[in-house]
């Protein structure tokens, strides 16, 4: 499956000057919402991701996604795995699990994002799940920005990856775009203004 082509066909691989959630800048941005707005494509991608997870033998009771970006991917993956789907969300800047969702002690939870960059949001949500008694058994995403090693990839984990190394990380493809600190961004030096797309921007 050519994930890059799917993103390009959906106009979801954007080129320009972007400010990422991490605060860094990049010439490229993956807008997964544009891919997931088509239910058939969402199902196709989730089914493919579910194949990897099932083949690994990982036992999953529940998929938990950080809102807002991971919501659709998480629900689609839970459907493909035939397990429960819940989500975590920010309230006053703090990640929380609410809306009546309960987690049983020892419940095996797979964290799911649309895209994993460093995995910070997924791990914030995972910490809440663990506080409620859940066991984090893995992380899954449609796309990997290349900072964390995923199952089946030769990419090595970089120092800024926040995913734990003792659980598996599943994703469909690696997208290794250059990122720049704002004070070292060549796009800024050329005079262009960074825009902030995605669920925390426009």
mmCIF file of C-alpha atoms in Angstrom:
data_model
loop_
_atom_site.group_PDB
_atom_site.id
_atom_site.type_symbol
_atom_site.label_atom_id
_atom_site.label_comp_id
_atom_site.label_asym_id
_atom_site.label_seq_id
_atom_site.Cartn_x
_atom_site.Cartn_y
_atom_site.Cartn_z
ATOM 1 C CA UNK A 1 0.000 0.000 0.000
ATOM 2 C CA UNK A 2 1.450 3.379 -1.077
ATOM 3 C CA UNK A 3 0.587 5.598 1.900
ATOM 4 C CA UNK A 4 2.394 8.625 0.466
ATOM 5 C CA UNK A 5 0.299 8.431 -2.706
ATOM 6 C CA UNK A 6 -2.909 8.153 -0.658
ATOM 7 C CA UNK A 7 -1.963 11.336 1.219
ATOM 8 C CA UNK A 8 -1.001 13.131 -1.992
ATOM 9 C CA UNK A 9 -4.196 12.083 -3.784
ATOM 10 C CA UNK A 10 -6.221 13.486 -0.868
ATOM 11 C CA UNK A 11 -4.265 16.777 -0.933
ATOM 12 C CA UNK A 12 -3.162 15.855 2.571
ATOM 13 C CA UNK A 13 0.610 16.170 2.037
ATOM 14 C CA UNK A 14 0.995 19.925 2.216
ATOM 15 C CA UNK A 15 4.050 21.931 1.170
ATOM 16 C CA UNK A 16 4.708 25.427 2.486
ATOM 17 C CA UNK A 17 5.957 26.826 5.812
ATOM 18 C CA UNK A 18 4.331 25.270 8.847
ATOM 19 C CA UNK A 19 4.565 25.598 12.607
ATOM 20 C CA UNK A 20 4.120 22.158 14.149
ATOM 21 C CA UNK A 21 2.513 21.334 17.506
ATOM 22 C CA UNK A 22 6.042 20.844 18.875
ATOM 23 C CA UNK A 23 6.849 24.486 18.044
ATOM 24 C CA UNK A 24 9.320 23.487 15.340
ATOM 25 C CA UNK A 25 8.944 24.514 11.714
ATOM 26 C CA UNK A 26 8.771 22.345 8.586
ATOM 27 C CA UNK A 27 8.320 22.705 4.840
ATOM 28 C CA UNK A 28 5.870 19.792 4.829
ATOM 29 C CA UNK A 29 2.756 18.921 6.810
ATOM 30 C CA UNK A 30 0.556 15.834 6.910
ATOM 31 C CA UNK A 31 -3.134 16.697 7.228
ATOM 32 C CA UNK A 32 -4.669 13.321 8.054
ATOM 33 C CA UNK A 33 -8.178 14.756 8.388
ATOM 34 C CA UNK A 34 -8.201 15.155 4.594
ATOM 35 C CA UNK A 35 -7.448 11.449 4.198
ATOM 36 C CA UNK A 36 -9.891 10.287 6.853
ATOM 37 C CA UNK A 37 -12.839 12.342 5.576
ATOM 38 C CA UNK A 38 -13.426 9.503 3.082
ATOM 39 C CA UNK A 39 -14.844 6.548 5.091
ATOM 40 C CA UNK A 40 -13.646 4.008 2.512
ATOM 41 C CA UNK A 41 -10.069 5.270 2.772
ATOM 42 C CA UNK A 42 -10.263 5.404 6.568
ATOM 43 C CA UNK A 43 -11.433 1.791 6.615
ATOM 44 C CA UNK A 44 -8.727 0.713 4.142
ATOM 45 C CA UNK A 45 -5.958 2.262 6.247
ATOM 46 C CA UNK A 46 -7.346 0.971 9.552
ATOM 47 C CA UNK A 47 -7.724 -2.543 8.158
ATOM 48 C CA UNK A 48 -4.103 -2.501 6.987
ATOM 49 C CA UNK A 49 -2.907 -1.262 10.377
ATOM 50 C CA UNK A 50 -5.035 -3.876 12.139
ATOM 51 C CA UNK A 51 -3.361 -6.610 10.048
ATOM 52 C CA UNK A 52 0.032 -5.646 11.489
ATOM 53 C CA UNK A 53 -1.291 -5.650 15.036
ATOM 54 C CA UNK A 54 -3.102 -8.989 14.670
ATOM 55 C CA UNK A 55 -0.036 -10.571 13.039
ATOM 56 C CA UNK A 56 2.079 -9.542 16.043
ATOM 57 C CA UNK A 57 -0.203 -11.467 18.399
ATOM 58 C CA UNK A 58 -0.730 -8.400 20.574
ATOM 59 C CA UNK A 59 -3.794 -8.654 22.799
ATOM 60 C CA UNK A 60 -5.894 -5.474 22.770
ATOM 61 C CA UNK A 61 -9.070 -4.810 24.743
ATOM 62 C CA UNK A 62 -9.504 -1.127 23.956
ATOM 63 C CA UNK A 63 -8.165 1.544 21.609
ATOM 64 C CA UNK A 64 -7.680 4.992 23.144
ATOM 65 C CA UNK A 65 -6.993 8.045 20.990
ATOM 66 C CA UNK A 66 -6.002 11.560 22.028
ATOM 67 C CA UNK A 67 -8.551 14.065 20.757
ATOM 68 C CA UNK A 68 -8.856 15.691 18.397
ATOM 69 C CA UNK A 69 -6.369 14.389 15.828
ATOM 70 C CA UNK A 70 -6.530 10.713 16.756
ATOM 71 C CA UNK A 71 -10.302 10.376 17.090
ATOM 72 C CA UNK A 72 -11.225 9.102 13.629
ATOM 73 C CA UNK A 73 -8.130 6.936 13.269
ATOM 74 C CA UNK A 74 -8.737 5.454 16.713
ATOM 75 C CA UNK A 75 -12.373 4.641 16.041
ATOM 76 C CA UNK A 76 -11.564 3.128 12.636
ATOM 77 C CA UNK A 77 -8.786 0.994 14.123
ATOM 78 C CA UNK A 78 -11.005 -0.179 16.994
ATOM 79 C CA UNK A 79 -13.625 -1.172 14.422
ATOM 80 C CA UNK A 80 -11.030 -3.137 12.441
ATOM 81 C CA UNK A 81 -9.832 -4.868 15.617
ATOM 82 C CA UNK A 82 -13.406 -5.355 16.895
ATOM 83 C CA UNK A 83 -12.613 -3.792 20.267
ATOM 84 C CA UNK A 84 -13.884 -0.847 22.298
ATOM 85 C CA UNK A 85 -12.964 2.720 21.296
ATOM 86 C CA UNK A 86 -12.459 5.565 23.795
ATOM 87 C CA UNK A 87 -10.635 8.875 23.700
ATOM 88 C CA UNK A 88 -8.785 11.305 25.925
ATOM 89 C CA UNK A 89 -9.150 15.063 25.602
ATOM 90 C CA UNK A 90 -7.632 18.248 26.950
ATOM 91 C CA UNK A 91 -9.534 20.154 29.609
ATOM 92 C CA UNK A 92 -7.864 23.422 30.641
ATOM 93 C CA UNK A 93 -4.690 22.199 28.955
ATOM 94 C CA UNK A 94 -4.567 18.891 30.837
ATOM 95 C CA UNK A 95 -5.235 15.532 29.185
ATOM 96 C CA UNK A 96 -8.124 13.654 30.784
ATOM 97 C CA UNK A 97 -10.479 10.730 30.201
ATOM 98 C CA UNK A 98 -14.091 11.669 30.905
ATOM 99 C CA UNK A 99 -17.589 11.373 29.299
ATOM 100 C CA UNK A 100 -18.307 8.304 31.418
ATOM 101 C CA UNK A 101 -15.461 6.218 29.982
ATOM 102 C CA UNK A 102 -14.232 3.653 32.484
ATOM 103 C CA UNK A 103 -11.105 1.527 32.372
ATOM 104 C CA UNK A 104 -10.936 -1.760 34.234
ATOM 105 C CA UNK A 105 -7.802 -2.689 36.191
ATOM 106 C CA UNK A 106 -5.418 -4.466 33.824
ATOM 107 C CA UNK A 107 -7.415 -3.564 30.703
ATOM 108 C CA UNK A 108 -5.056 -3.801 27.716
ATOM 109 C CA UNK A 109 -5.108 -0.455 25.908
ATOM 110 C CA UNK A 110 -3.588 0.403 22.541
ATOM 111 C CA UNK A 111 -2.943 4.131 22.058
ATOM 112 C CA UNK A 112 -3.770 5.402 18.560
ATOM 113 C CA UNK A 113 -2.889 8.632 16.757
ATOM 114 C CA UNK A 114 -3.283 9.749 13.164
ATOM 115 C CA UNK A 115 0.399 10.751 13.077
ATOM 116 C CA UNK A 116 3.189 10.150 15.572
ATOM 117 C CA UNK A 117 5.918 12.777 15.606
ATOM 118 C CA UNK A 118 7.605 12.420 18.986
ATOM 119 C CA UNK A 119 4.598 10.692 20.566
ATOM 120 C CA UNK A 120 4.132 13.350 23.248
ATOM 121 C CA UNK A 121 0.333 13.601 23.045
ATOM 122 C CA UNK A 122 -0.079 9.827 22.941
ATOM 123 C CA UNK A 123 2.045 9.463 26.070
ATOM 124 C CA UNK A 124 0.132 12.219 27.881
ATOM 125 C CA UNK A 125 -3.069 10.296 27.212
ATOM 126 C CA UNK A 126 -1.376 7.004 28.105
ATOM 127 C CA UNK A 127 -0.390 8.383 31.512
ATOM 128 C CA UNK A 128 -4.061 9.082 32.271
ATOM 129 C CA UNK A 129 -5.053 5.589 31.135
ATOM 130 C CA UNK A 130 -2.421 4.094 33.447
ATOM 131 C CA UNK A 131 -3.648 6.205 36.369
ATOM 132 C CA UNK A 132 -7.088 4.668 35.820
ATOM 133 C CA UNK A 133 -5.639 1.151 35.962
ATOM 134 C CA UNK A 134 -5.152 0.379 32.276
ATOM 135 C CA UNK A 135 -2.113 -1.372 30.822
ATOM 136 C CA UNK A 136 -0.559 0.282 27.750
ATOM 137 C CA UNK A 137 0.324 -2.559 25.378
ATOM 138 C CA UNK A 138 1.296 -0.602 22.267
ATOM 139 C CA UNK A 139 0.995 2.502 20.113
ATOM 140 C CA UNK A 140 -0.404 2.732 16.594
ATOM 141 C CA UNK A 141 -0.604 5.483 13.976
ATOM 142 C CA UNK A 142 -1.335 5.859 10.297
ATOM 143 C CA UNK A 143 1.943 7.681 9.712
ATOM 144 C CA UNK A 144 5.256 8.014 11.531
ATOM 145 C CA UNK A 145 7.255 11.234 11.234
ATOM 146 C CA UNK A 146 10.469 9.241 11.625
ATOM 147 C CA UNK A 147 11.562 10.056 15.185
ATOM 148 C CA UNK A 148 10.445 6.736 16.674
ATOM 149 C CA UNK A 149 11.241 3.220 15.531
ATOM 150 C CA UNK A 150 8.171 1.345 14.329
ATOM 151 C CA UNK A 151 7.683 -2.375 13.837
ATOM 152 C CA UNK A 152 9.061 -3.502 10.466
ATOM 153 C CA UNK A 153 11.119 -0.342 9.843
ATOM 154 C CA UNK A 154 14.886 0.150 9.731
ATOM 155 C CA UNK A 155 14.596 3.655 11.182
ATOM 156 C CA UNK A 156 16.330 4.044 14.518
ATOM 157 C CA UNK A 157 14.741 5.851 17.453
ATOM 158 C CA UNK A 158 15.950 9.438 17.814
ATOM 159 C CA UNK A 159 16.590 11.112 21.193
ATOM 160 C CA UNK A 160 13.416 13.243 21.074
ATOM 161 C CA UNK A 161 11.109 10.214 20.679
ATOM 162 C CA UNK A 162 8.841 9.992 23.732
ATOM 163 C CA UNK A 163 7.424 6.524 23.082
ATOM 164 C CA UNK A 164 8.595 3.833 25.519
ATOM 165 C CA UNK A 165 10.936 1.273 24.002
ATOM 166 C CA UNK A 166 9.383 -1.718 25.799
ATOM 167 C CA UNK A 167 6.084 -1.675 23.859
ATOM 168 C CA UNK A 168 5.577 -2.002 20.086
ATOM 169 C CA UNK A 169 4.792 0.922 17.795
ATOM 170 C CA UNK A 170 2.833 0.168 14.602
ATOM 171 C CA UNK A 171 2.463 2.551 11.654
ATOM 172 C CA UNK A 172 1.850 2.249 7.925
ATOM 173 C CA UNK A 173 4.700 4.437 6.650
ATOM 174 C CA UNK A 174 7.579 6.715 7.638
ATOM 175 C CA UNK A 175 7.604 10.363 6.539
ATOM 176 C CA UNK A 176 11.014 11.822 7.357
ATOM 177 C CA UNK A 177 10.724 15.563 6.752
ATOM 178 C CA UNK A 178 13.256 18.099 7.980
ATOM 179 C CA UNK A 179 12.176 20.120 11.014
ATOM 180 C CA UNK A 180 13.797 23.302 12.250
ATOM 181 C CA UNK A 181 13.887 25.220 15.508
ATOM 182 C CA UNK A 182 12.237 28.616 14.900
ATOM 183 C CA UNK A 183 15.522 30.493 15.402
ATOM 184 C CA UNK A 184 17.286 28.240 12.889
ATOM 185 C CA UNK A 185 14.539 27.928 10.264
ATOM 186 C CA UNK A 186 15.753 28.689 6.709
ATOM 187 C CA UNK A 187 12.168 29.379 5.637
ATOM 188 C CA UNK A 188 11.895 32.142 8.259
ATOM 189 C CA UNK A 189 15.247 33.542 7.130
ATOM 190 C CA UNK A 190 13.836 33.730 3.597
ATOM 191 C CA UNK A 191 11.096 35.968 4.972
ATOM 192 C CA UNK A 192 8.072 33.669 4.902
ATOM 193 C CA UNK A 193 5.609 33.381 7.780
ATOM 194 C CA UNK A 194 4.894 29.991 9.390
ATOM 195 C CA UNK A 195 1.248 28.945 9.627
ATOM 196 C CA UNK A 196 -0.106 26.475 12.167
ATOM 197 C CA UNK A 197 -2.452 23.895 10.637
ATOM 198 C CA UNK A 198 -4.040 20.933 12.376
ATOM 199 C CA UNK A 199 -6.310 20.511 15.361
ATOM 200 C CA UNK A 200 -4.532 23.100 17.540
ATOM 201 C CA UNK A 201 -4.430 25.736 14.802
ATOM 202 C CA UNK A 202 -6.604 26.097 11.715
#
